[in-house]
CSV table of C-alpha atoms in Angstrom, one decimal:
chain,number,residue,atom,x,y,z
A,1,MET,CA,3.1,10.2,-9.1
A,2,THR,CA,4.9,8.2,-6.5
A,3,ASN,CA,8.3,8.5,-4.9
A,4,HIS,CA,8.8,4.8,-4.9
A,5,GLN,CA,8.9,2.0,-7.5
A,6,SER,CA,6.5,-0.7,-6.5
A,7,ARG,CA,6.6,-4.2,-7.9
A,8,PRO,CA,3.5,-5.6,-9.7
A,9,GLY,CA,0.9,-6.7,-7.1
A,10,ASP,CA,2.5,-4.6,-4.3
A,11,PRO,CA,-0.1,-2.9,-2.1
A,12,ASP,CA,-0.5,0.8,-2.4
A,13,THR,CA,1.7,1.9,0.5
A,14,GLY,CA,0.5,5.5,0.7
A,15,GLN,CA,4.1,6.8,0.3
A,16,GLU,CA,3.1,9.0,-2.6
A,17,GLU,CA,2.7,12.6,-3.4
A,18,PRO,CA,-0.8,14.0,-3.1
A,19,SER,CA,-2.9,12.5,-5.9
A,20,ARG,CA,-4.2,14.7,-8.7
A,21,ARG,CA,-7.9,14.2,-7.8
A,22,ASP,CA,-9.0,16.6,-10.6
A,23,GLU,CA,-7.2,14.5,-13.2
A,24,ASP,CA,-9.6,12.3,-15.2
A,25,LEU,CA,-8.4,9.1,-17.0
A,26,ALA,CA,-7.8,11.0,-20.3
A,27,ALA,CA,-5.5,13.5,-18.5
A,28,LEU,CA,-3.7,10.8,-16.6
A,29,LEU,CA,-3.1,8.7,-19.8
A,30,GLU,CA,-1.9,11.8,-21.6
A,31,ARG,CA,0.5,12.7,-18.8
A,32,LEU,CA,1.9,9.2,-18.5
A,33,LEU,CA,2.2,8.6,-22.2
A,34,ALA,CA,4.2,11.8,-22.4
A,35,GLN,CA,6.7,10.2,-20.0
A,36,ALA,CA,7.1,7.3,-22.5
A,37,PRO,CA,8.1,9.2,-25.6
A,38,ASP,CA,8.6,6.2,-27.9
A,39,ARG,CA,5.2,4.7,-26.9
A,40,THR,CA,1.8,5.3,-28.3
A,41,GLN,CA,-1.8,4.7,-27.4
A,42,LYS,CA,-1.7,1.7,-29.8
A,43,ASP,CA,1.3,0.3,-27.8
A,44,LEU,CA,-0.5,0.7,-24.5
A,45,ALA,CA,-3.7,-0.8,-25.8
A,46,ALA,CA,-1.9,-3.8,-27.3
A,47,GLU,CA,0.2,-4.5,-24.2
A,48,ALA,CA,-2.7,-3.9,-21.7
A,49,GLY,CA,-5.1,-6.1,-23.6
A,50,ILE,CA,-7.5,-3.3,-24.5
A,51,SER,CA,-8.9,-2.6,-27.9
A,52,TYR,CA,-7.3,0.5,-29.5
A,53,PRO,CA,-10.7,2.1,-30.3
A,54,THR,CA,-11.8,1.7,-26.7
A,55,LEU,CA,-8.6,3.2,-25.3
A,56,ASN,CA,-8.7,6.0,-27.9
A,57,ALA,CA,-12.4,6.8,-26.9
A,58,TRP,CA,-11.3,7.1,-23.2
A,59,VAL,CA,-8.5,9.5,-24.2
A,60,ASN,CA,-10.9,11.5,-26.3
A,61,ARG,CA,-13.6,11.4,-23.6
A,62,THR,CA,-16.1,10.0,-26.0
A,63,ARG,CA,-16.7,6.9,-23.9
A,64,GLY,CA,-17.4,6.8,-20.2
A,65,THR,CA,-14.9,5.3,-17.8
A,66,SER,CA,-17.0,4.4,-14.8
A,67,ARG,CA,-17.5,0.8,-15.8
A,68,ILE,CA,-13.9,-0.1,-16.8
A,69,ASP,CA,-12.9,-3.5,-15.5
A,70,PRO,CA,-10.5,-3.1,-12.6
A,71,GLU,CA,-8.2,-5.6,-14.2
A,72,LYS,CA,-7.8,-3.3,-17.2
A,73,LEU,CA,-6.9,-0.4,-14.9
A,74,ARG,CA,-4.3,-2.6,-13.2
A,75,ALA,CA,-3.0,-3.8,-16.6
A,76,MET,CA,-2.4,-0.3,-17.7
A,77,VAL,CA,-0.5,0.4,-14.5
A,78,GLU,CA,1.7,-2.6,-15.1
A,79,VAL,CA,2.4,-1.6,-18.7
A,80,PHE,CA,3.5,1.9,-17.7
A,81,ARG,CA,5.7,0.4,-15.0
A,82,ARG,CA,7.4,-1.9,-17.5
A,83,TRP,CA,8.0,1.2,-19.6
A,84,GLY,CA,9.8,2.8,-16.6
A,85,VAL,CA,6.9,5.3,-15.9
A,86,ARG,CA,6.1,5.6,-12.2
A,87,THR,CA,2.4,5.3,-11.4
A,88,THR,CA,0.1,3.5,-9.0
A,89,PRO,CA,-3.3,1.7,-9.1
A,90,ARG,CA,-4.5,4.6,-6.8
A,91,GLU,CA,-4.0,7.1,-9.6
A,92,PHE,CA,-6.0,5.1,-12.1
A,93,PHE,CA,-8.9,4.2,-9.8
A,94,GLU,CA,-9.2,7.8,-8.6
A,95,ALA,CA,-9.1,9.0,-12.2
A,96,VAL,CA,-12.2,7.0,-13.0
A,97,GLY,CA,-13.9,8.0,-9.8
A,98,ARG,CA,-13.7,4.7,-8.0
A,99,PRO,CA,-12.6,3.7,-4.5
A,100,VAL,CA,-9.1,2.1,-4.6
A,101,PRO,CA,-9.4,-1.6,-3.9
A,102,GLY,CA,-7.4,-3.1,-1.1
A,103,PRO,CA,-4.1,-4.9,-1.9
A,104,GLY,CA,-4.4,-8.3,-3.4
A,105,GLY,CA,-1.9,-10.4,-1.6
A,106,ASP,CA,-1.4,-14.1,-2.4
A,107,GLU,CA,-1.4,-14.9,1.3
A,108,ARG,CA,-4.7,-13.2,1.9
A,109,GLU,CA,-6.4,-14.7,-1.1
A,110,ALA,CA,-5.2,-18.2,-0.3
A,111,ARG,CA,-6.5,-17.8,3.2
A,112,LEU,CA,-9.9,-16.6,1.9
A,113,LEU,CA,-10.1,-19.5,-0.5
A,114,LYS,CA,-9.2,-22.0,2.2
A,115,LEU,CA,-12.0,-20.6,4.4
A,116,TYR,CA,-14.5,-20.6,1.5
A,117,ARG,CA,-13.8,-24.2,0.6
A,118,GLN,CA,-14.6,-25.2,4.2
A,119,LEU,CA,-18.1,-23.7,4.0
A,120,PRO,CA,-21.2,-25.7,3.1
A,121,GLU,CA,-22.5,-24.9,-0.4
A,122,ALA,CA,-25.4,-22.7,0.9
A,123,ARG,CA,-22.9,-20.6,2.9
A,124,GLN,CA,-20.6,-20.3,-0.1
A,125,ARG,CA,-23.5,-18.9,-2.1
A,126,ALA,CA,-24.4,-16.5,0.7
A,127,LEU,CA,-20.8,-15.3,1.0
A,128,LEU,CA,-20.6,-14.6,-2.7
A,129,LYS,CA,-23.9,-12.5,-2.5
A,130,ASP,CA,-22.5,-10.6,0.5
A,131,ALA,CA,-19.2,-9.9,-1.4
A,132,GLU,CA,-21.1,-8.7,-4.4
A,133,ALA,CA,-23.2,-6.4,-2.2
A,134,MET,CA,-20.1,-5.0,-0.5
A,135,LEU,CA,-18.6,-4.3,-3.9
A,136,GLN,CA,-21.8,-2.5,-5.0
A,137,VAL,CA,-21.8,-0.4,-1.8
A,138,SER,CA,-18.1,0.5,-2.2
A,139,ARG,CA,-18.8,1.8,-5.8
A,140,ILE,CA,-21.5,4.1,-4.5
A,141,VAL,CA,-19.6,5.5,-1.5
């Protein structure tokens, strides 16, 4: 849990209590849903754009969580925040055993896109391959 209320898209500032590294996604979702007493798994699934059977399988630990799309994790964070429940992307990424991605700032992304567009096509392809390789390595580490 955090001691601050971040806005959607804010970087993880590190100003949080020690994370619950032993907490898997099922335990995290159970804890957070308990903090939103009038909300259900079905509500979370609908608002986060996840099918209810998939979310329910994560909660019941009958489906693995290692390949969850990072955007789905972020979507769940945003839903909980809208419901007034404090949570961070870090909690979700750690719960599925993944490194926490760096902050996604509009300024940084715009700068990267501007640089990318200035590259010749062959360099653009090479950059994409490099980025994909970096992502694969970060999932292993």
